[in-house]
JSON list of C-alpha atoms in Angstrom, two decimals:
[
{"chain": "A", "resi": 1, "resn": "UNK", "atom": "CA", "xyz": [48.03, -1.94, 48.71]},
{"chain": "A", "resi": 2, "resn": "UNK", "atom": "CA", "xyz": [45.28, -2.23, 46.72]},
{"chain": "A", "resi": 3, "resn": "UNK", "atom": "CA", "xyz": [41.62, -2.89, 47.23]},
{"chain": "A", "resi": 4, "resn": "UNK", "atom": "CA", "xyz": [39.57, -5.80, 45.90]},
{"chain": "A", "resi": 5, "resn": "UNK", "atom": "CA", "xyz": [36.30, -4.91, 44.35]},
{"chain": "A", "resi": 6, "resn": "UNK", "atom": "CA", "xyz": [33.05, -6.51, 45.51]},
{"chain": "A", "resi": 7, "resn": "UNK", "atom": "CA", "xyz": [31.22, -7.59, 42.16]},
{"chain": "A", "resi": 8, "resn": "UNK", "atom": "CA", "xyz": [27.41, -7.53, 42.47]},
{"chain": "A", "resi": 9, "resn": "UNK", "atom": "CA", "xyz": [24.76, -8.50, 40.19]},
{"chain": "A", "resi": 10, "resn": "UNK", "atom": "CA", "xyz": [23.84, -5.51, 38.27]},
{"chain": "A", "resi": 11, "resn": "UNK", "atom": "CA", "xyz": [20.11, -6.01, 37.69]},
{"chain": "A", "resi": 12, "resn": "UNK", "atom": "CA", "xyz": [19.60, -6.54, 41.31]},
{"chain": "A", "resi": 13, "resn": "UNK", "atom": "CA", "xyz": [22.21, -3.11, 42.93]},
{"chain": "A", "resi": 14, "resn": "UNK", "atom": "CA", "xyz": [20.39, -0.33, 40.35]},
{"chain": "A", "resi": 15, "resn": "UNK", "atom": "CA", "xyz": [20.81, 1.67, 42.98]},
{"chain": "A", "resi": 16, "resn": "UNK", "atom": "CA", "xyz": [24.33, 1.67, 41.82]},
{"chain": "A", "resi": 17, "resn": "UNK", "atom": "CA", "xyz": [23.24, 2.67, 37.78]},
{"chain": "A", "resi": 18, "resn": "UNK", "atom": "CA", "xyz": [22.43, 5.89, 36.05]},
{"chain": "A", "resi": 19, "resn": "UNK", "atom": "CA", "xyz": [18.97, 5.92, 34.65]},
{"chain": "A", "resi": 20, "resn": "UNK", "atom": "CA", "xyz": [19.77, 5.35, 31.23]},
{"chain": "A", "resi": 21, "resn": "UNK", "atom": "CA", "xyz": [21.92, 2.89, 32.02]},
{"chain": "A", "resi": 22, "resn": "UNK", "atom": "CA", "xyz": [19.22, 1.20, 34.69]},
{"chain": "A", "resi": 23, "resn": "UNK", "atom": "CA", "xyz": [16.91, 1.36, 31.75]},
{"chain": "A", "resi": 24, "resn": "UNK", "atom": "CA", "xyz": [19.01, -0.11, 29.28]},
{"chain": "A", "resi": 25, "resn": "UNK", "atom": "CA", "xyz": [19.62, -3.47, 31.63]},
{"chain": "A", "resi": 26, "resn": "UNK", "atom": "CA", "xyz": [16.01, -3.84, 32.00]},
{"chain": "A", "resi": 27, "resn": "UNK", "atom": "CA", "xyz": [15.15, -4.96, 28.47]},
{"chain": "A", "resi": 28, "resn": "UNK", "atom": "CA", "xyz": [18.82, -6.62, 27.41]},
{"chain": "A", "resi": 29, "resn": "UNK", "atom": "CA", "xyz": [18.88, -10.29, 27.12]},
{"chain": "A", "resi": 30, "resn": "UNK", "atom": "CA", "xyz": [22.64, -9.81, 28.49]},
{"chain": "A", "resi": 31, "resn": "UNK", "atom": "CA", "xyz": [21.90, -8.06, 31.75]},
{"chain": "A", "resi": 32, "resn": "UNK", "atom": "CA", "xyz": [22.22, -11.19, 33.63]},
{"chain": "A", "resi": 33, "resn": "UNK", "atom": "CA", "xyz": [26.12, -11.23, 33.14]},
{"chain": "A", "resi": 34, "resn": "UNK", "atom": "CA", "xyz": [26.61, -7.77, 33.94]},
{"chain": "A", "resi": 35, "resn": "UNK", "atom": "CA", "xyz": [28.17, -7.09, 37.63]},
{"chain": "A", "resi": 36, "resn": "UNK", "atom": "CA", "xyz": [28.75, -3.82, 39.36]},
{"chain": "A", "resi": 37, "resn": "UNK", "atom": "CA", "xyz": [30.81, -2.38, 42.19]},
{"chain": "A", "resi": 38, "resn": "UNK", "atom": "CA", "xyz": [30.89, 0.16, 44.04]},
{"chain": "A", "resi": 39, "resn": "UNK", "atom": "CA", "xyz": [33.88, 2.68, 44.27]},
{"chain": "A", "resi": 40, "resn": "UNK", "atom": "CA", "xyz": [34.78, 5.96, 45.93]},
{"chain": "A", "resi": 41, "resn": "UNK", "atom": "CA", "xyz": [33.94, 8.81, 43.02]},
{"chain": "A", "resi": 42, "resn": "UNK", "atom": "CA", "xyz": [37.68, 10.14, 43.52]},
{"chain": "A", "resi": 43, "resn": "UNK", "atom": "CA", "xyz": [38.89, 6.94, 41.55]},
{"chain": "A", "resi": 44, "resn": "UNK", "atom": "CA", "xyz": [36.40, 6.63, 38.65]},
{"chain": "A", "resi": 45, "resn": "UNK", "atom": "CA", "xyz": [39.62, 7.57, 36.45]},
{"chain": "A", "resi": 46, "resn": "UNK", "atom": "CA", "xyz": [40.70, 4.63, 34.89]},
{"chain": "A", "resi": 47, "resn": "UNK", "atom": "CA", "xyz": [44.62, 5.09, 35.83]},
{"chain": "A", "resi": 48, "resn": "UNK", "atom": "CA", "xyz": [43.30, 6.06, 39.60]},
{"chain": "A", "resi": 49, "resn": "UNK", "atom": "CA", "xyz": [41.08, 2.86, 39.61]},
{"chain": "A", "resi": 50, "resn": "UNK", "atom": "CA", "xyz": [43.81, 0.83, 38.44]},
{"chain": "A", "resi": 51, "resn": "UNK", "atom": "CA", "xyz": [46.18, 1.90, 41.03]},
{"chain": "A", "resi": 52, "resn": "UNK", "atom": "CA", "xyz": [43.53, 1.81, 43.89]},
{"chain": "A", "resi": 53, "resn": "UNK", "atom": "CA", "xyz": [41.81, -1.39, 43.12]},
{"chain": "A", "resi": 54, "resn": "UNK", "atom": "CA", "xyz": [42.51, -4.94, 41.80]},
{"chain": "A", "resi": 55, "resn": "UNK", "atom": "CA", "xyz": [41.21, -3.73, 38.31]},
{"chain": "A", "resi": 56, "resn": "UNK", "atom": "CA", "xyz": [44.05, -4.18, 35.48]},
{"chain": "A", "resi": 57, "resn": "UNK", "atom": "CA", "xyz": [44.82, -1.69, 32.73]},
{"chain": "A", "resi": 58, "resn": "UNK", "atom": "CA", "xyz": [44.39, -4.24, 30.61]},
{"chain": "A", "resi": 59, "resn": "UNK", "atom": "CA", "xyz": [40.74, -5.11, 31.46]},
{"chain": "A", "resi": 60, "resn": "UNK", "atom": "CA", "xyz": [39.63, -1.32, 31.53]},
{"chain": "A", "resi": 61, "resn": "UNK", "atom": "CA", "xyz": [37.76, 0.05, 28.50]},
{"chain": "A", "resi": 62, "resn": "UNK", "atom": "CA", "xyz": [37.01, 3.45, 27.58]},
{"chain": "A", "resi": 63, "resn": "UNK", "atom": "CA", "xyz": [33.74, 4.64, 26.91]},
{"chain": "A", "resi": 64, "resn": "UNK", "atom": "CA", "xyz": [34.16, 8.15, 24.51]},
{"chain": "A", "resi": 65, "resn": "UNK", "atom": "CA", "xyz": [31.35, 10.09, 22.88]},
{"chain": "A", "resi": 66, "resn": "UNK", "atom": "CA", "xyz": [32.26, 11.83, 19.30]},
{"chain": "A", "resi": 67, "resn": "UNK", "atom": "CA", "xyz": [31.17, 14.18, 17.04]},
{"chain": "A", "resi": 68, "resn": "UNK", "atom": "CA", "xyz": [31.34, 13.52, 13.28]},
{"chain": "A", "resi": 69, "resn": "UNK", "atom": "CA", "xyz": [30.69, 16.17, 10.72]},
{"chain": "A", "resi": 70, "resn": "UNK", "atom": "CA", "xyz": [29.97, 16.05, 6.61]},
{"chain": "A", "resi": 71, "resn": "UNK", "atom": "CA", "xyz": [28.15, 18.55, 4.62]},
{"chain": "A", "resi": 72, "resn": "UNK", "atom": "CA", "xyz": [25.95, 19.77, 7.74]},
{"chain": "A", "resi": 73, "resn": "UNK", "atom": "CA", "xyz": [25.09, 16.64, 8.91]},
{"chain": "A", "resi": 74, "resn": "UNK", "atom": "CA", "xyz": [26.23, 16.10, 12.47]},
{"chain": "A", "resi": 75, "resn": "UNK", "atom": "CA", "xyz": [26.42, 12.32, 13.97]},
{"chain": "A", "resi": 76, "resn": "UNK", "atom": "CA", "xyz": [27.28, 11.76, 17.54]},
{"chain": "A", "resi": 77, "resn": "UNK", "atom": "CA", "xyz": [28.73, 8.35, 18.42]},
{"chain": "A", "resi": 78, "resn": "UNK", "atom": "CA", "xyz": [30.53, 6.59, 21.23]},
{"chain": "A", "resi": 79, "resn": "UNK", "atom": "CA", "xyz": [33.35, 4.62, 20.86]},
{"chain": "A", "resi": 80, "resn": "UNK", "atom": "CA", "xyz": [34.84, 1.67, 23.31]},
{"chain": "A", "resi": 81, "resn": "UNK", "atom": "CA", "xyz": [38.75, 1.51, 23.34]},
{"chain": "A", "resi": 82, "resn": "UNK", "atom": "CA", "xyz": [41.04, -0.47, 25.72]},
{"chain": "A", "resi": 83, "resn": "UNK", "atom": "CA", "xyz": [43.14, 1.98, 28.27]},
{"chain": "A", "resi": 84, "resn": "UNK", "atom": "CA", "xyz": [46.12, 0.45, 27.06]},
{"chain": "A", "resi": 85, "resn": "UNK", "atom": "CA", "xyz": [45.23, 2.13, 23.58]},
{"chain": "A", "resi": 86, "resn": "UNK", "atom": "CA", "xyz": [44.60, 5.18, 22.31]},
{"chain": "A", "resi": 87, "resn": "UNK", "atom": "CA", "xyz": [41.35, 5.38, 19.78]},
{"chain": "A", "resi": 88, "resn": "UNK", "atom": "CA", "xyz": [42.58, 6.80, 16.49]},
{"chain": "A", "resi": 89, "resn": "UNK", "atom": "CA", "xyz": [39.85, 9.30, 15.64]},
{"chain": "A", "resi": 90, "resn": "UNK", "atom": "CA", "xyz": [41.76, 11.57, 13.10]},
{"chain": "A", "resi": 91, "resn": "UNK", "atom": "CA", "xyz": [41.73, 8.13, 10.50]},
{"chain": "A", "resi": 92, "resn": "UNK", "atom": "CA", "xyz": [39.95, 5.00, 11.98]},
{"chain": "A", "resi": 93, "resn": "UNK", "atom": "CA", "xyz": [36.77, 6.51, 13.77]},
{"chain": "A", "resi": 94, "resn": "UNK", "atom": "CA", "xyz": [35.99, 9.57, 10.85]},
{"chain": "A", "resi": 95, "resn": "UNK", "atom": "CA", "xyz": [36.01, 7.58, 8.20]},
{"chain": "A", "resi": 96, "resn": "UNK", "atom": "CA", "xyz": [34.07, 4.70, 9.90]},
{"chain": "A", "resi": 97, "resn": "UNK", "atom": "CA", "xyz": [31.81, 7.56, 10.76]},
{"chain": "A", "resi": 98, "resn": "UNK", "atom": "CA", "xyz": [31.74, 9.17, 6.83]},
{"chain": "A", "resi": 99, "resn": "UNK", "atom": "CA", "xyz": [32.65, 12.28, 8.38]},
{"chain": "A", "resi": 100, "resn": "UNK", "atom": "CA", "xyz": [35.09, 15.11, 7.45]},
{"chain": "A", "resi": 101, "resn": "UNK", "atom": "CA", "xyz": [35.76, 16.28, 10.63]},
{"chain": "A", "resi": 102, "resn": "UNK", "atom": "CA", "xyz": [35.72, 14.12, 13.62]},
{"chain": "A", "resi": 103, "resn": "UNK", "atom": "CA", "xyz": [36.42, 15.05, 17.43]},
{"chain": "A", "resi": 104, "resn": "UNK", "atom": "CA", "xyz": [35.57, 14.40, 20.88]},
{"chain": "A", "resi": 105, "resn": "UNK", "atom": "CA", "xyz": [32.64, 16.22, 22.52]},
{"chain": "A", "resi": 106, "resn": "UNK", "atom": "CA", "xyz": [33.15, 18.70, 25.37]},
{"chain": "A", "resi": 107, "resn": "UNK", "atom": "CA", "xyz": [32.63, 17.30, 28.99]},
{"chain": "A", "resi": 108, "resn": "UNK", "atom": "CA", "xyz": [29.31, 19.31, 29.24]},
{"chain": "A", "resi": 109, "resn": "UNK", "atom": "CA", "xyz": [27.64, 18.35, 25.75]},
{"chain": "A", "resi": 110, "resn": "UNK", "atom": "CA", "xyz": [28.71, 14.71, 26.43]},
{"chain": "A", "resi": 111, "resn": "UNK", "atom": "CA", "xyz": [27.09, 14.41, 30.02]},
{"chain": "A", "resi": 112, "resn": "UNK", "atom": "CA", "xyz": [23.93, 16.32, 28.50]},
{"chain": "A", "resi": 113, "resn": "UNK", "atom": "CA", "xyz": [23.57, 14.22, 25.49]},
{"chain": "A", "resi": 114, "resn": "UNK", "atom": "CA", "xyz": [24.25, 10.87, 27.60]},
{"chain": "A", "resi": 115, "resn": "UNK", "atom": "CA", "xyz": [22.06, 11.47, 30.62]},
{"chain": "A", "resi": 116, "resn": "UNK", "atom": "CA", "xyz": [25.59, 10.13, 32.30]},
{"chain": "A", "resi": 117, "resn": "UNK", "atom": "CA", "xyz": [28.00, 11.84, 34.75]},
{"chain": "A", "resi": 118, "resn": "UNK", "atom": "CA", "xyz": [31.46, 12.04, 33.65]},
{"chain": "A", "resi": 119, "resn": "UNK", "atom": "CA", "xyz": [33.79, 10.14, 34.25]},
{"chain": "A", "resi": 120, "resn": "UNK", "atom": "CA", "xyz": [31.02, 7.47, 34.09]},
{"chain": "A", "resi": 121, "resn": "UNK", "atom": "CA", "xyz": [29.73, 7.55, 30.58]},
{"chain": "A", "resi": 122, "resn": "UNK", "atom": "CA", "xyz": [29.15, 3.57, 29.56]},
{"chain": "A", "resi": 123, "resn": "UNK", "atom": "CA", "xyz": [27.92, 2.28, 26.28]},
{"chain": "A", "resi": 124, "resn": "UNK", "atom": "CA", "xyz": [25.09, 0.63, 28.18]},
{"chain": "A", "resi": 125, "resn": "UNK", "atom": "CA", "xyz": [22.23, 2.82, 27.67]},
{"chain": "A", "resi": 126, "resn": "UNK", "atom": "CA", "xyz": [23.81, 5.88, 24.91]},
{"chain": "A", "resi": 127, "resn": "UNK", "atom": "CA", "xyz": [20.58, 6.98, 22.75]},
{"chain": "A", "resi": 128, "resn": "UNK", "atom": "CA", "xyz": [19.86, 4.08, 20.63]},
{"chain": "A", "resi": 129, "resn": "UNK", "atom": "CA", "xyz": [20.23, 6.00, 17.29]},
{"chain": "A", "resi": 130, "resn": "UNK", "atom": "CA", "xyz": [23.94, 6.17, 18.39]},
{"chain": "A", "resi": 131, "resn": "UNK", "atom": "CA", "xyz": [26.28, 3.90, 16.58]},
{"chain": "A", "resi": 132, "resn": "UNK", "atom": "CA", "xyz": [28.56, 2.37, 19.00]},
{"chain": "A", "resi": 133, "resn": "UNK", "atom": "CA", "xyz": [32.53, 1.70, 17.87]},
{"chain": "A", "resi": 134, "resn": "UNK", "atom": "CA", "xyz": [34.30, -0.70, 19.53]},
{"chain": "A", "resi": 135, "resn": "UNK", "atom": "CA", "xyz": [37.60, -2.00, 19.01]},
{"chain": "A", "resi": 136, "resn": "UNK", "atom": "CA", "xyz": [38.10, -5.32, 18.43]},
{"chain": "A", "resi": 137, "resn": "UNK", "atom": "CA", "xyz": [40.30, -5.79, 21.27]},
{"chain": "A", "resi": 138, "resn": "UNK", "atom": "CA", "xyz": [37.46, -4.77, 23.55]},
{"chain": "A", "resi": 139, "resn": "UNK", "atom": "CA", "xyz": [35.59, -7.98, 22.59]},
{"chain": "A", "resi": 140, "resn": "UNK", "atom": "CA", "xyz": [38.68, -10.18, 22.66]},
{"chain": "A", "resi": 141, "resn": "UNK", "atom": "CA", "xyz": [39.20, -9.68, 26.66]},
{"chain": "A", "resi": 142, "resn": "UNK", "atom": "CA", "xyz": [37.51, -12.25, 28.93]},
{"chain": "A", "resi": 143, "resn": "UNK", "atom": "CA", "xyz": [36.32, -9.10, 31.13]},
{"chain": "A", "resi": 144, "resn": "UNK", "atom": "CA", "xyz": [35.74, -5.04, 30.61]},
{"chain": "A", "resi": 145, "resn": "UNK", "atom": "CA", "xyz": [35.58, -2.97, 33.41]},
{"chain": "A", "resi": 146, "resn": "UNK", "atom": "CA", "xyz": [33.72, 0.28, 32.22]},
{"chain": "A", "resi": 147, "resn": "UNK", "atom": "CA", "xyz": [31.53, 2.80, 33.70]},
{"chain": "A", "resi": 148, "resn": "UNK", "atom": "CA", "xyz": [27.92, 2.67, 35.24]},
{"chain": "A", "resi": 149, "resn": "UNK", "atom": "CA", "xyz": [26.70, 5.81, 34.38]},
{"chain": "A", "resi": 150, "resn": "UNK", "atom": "CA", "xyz": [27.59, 7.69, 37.35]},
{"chain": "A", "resi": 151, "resn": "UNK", "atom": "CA", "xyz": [31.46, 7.78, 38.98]},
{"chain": "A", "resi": 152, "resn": "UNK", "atom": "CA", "xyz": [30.30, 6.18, 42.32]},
{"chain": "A", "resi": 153, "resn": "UNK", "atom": "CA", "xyz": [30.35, 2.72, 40.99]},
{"chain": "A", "resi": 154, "resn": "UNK", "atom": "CA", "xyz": [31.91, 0.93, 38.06]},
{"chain": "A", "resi": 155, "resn": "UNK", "atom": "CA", "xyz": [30.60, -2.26, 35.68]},
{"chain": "A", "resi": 156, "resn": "UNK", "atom": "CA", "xyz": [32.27, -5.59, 34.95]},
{"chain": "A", "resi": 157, "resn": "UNK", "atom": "CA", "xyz": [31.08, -7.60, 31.99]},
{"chain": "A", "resi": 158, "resn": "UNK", "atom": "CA", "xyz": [32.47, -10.52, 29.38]},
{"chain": "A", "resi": 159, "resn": "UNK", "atom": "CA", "xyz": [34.04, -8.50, 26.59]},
{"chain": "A", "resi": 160, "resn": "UNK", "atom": "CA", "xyz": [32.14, -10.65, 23.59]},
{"chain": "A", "resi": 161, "resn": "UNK", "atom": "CA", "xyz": [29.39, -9.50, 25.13]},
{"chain": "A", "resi": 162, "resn": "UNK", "atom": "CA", "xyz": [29.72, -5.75, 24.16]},
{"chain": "A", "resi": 163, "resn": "UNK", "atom": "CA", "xyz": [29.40, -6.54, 20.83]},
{"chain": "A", "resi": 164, "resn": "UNK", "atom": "CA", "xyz": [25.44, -7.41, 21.48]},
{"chain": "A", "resi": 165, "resn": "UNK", "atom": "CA", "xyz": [25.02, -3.50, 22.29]},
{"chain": "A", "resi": 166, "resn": "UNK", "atom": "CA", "xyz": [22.63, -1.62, 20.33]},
{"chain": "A", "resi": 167, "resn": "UNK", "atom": "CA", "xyz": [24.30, -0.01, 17.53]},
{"chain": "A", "resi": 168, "resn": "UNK", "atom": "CA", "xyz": [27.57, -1.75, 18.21]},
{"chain": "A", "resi": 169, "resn": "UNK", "atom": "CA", "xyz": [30.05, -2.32, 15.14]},
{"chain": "A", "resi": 170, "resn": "UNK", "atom": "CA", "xyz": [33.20, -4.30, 16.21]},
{"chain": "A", "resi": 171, "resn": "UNK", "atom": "CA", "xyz": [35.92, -2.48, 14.12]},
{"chain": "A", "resi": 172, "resn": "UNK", "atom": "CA", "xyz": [39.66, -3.71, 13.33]},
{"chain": "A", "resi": 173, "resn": "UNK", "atom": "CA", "xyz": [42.32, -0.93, 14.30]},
{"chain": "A", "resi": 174, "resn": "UNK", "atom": "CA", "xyz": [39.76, 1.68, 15.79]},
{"chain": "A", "resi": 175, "resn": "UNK", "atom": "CA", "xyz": [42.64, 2.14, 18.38]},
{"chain": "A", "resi": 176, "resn": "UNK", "atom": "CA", "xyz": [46.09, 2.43, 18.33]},
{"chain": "A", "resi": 177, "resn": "UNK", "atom": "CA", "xyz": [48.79, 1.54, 20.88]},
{"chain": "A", "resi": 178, "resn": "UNK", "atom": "CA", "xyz": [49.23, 3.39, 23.71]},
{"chain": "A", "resi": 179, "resn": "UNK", "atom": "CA", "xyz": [52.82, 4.91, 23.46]}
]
């Protein structure tokens, strides 16, 4: 049996937020249409959430923080993916990025660099000299479910909308198919 999320307005449940992410609400002409809900922290995995809650695969996004490398130039990034795909950062994301070598940052360097626990990272609120990568599937969904910031609650939002993100860049094929 699963449980059916209670969907709050975000701007007015911060209590709910991460800083950065609180922060990042306050001064975004797109807050008003973001919702949150509280979860238990032991399902902030997306396949646990999905199996848990009323939340579809489908509707789940993926928020992952890279780092991109050329000539001694570092460039950390996120990227937003679907959880029915797989975001292709061998081909797609490092050469979006300009980078040689591309790959996903440790859990500890992405919770420090993010202010965000994980499990929880969210595009809403990354450093705002971060380019954001999202897939264009992401914008194409009705509604994303992605994090908050922190694994005790989780954030529900019109996909088109992620594309108004600081530093977004809606990119064709950034994912691939989940086998």
């Amino acid at each position: 049996m699963t449980t059916e999320l209670t969907w709050l307005r975000a701007t007015e449940h911060s209590d709910l937020l991460a800083e950065p992410t609180r922060a990042a609400l306050a001064g975004w002409p797109g807050a008003e249409a973001v919702q949150v809900a509280e979860i238990d922290p032991a399902i902030a995995d997306t396949s646990a959430l999905v199996a848990a809650t009323d939340i579809t695969l489908e509707s789940s996004a993926n928020c992952l923080v890279v780092r991109a490398r050329r000539s001694g130039t570092e460039t950390l990034a996120a990227v937003l993916v679907l959880a029915t795909t797989k975001a292709d950062i061998n081909t797609a994301i490092r050469k979006t990025l300009g980078a040689r070598k591309c790959s996903f940052m440790s859990m500890g360097a992405a919770v420090e660099a993010t202010g965000m626990e994980y499990g929880g990272i969210t595009p809403i609120g990354l450093p705002q000299d971060w380019p954001l990568l999202i897939d264009e599937r992401v914008v194409a969904q009705d509604q994303i479910v992605i994090g908050s910031g922190v694994r005790r609650s989780k954030v529900r939002m019109p996909g088109p909308l992620a594309q108004q993100l600081p530093g977004a860049q809606v990119i064709t094929d950034l994912a691939v198919p989940s086998a």
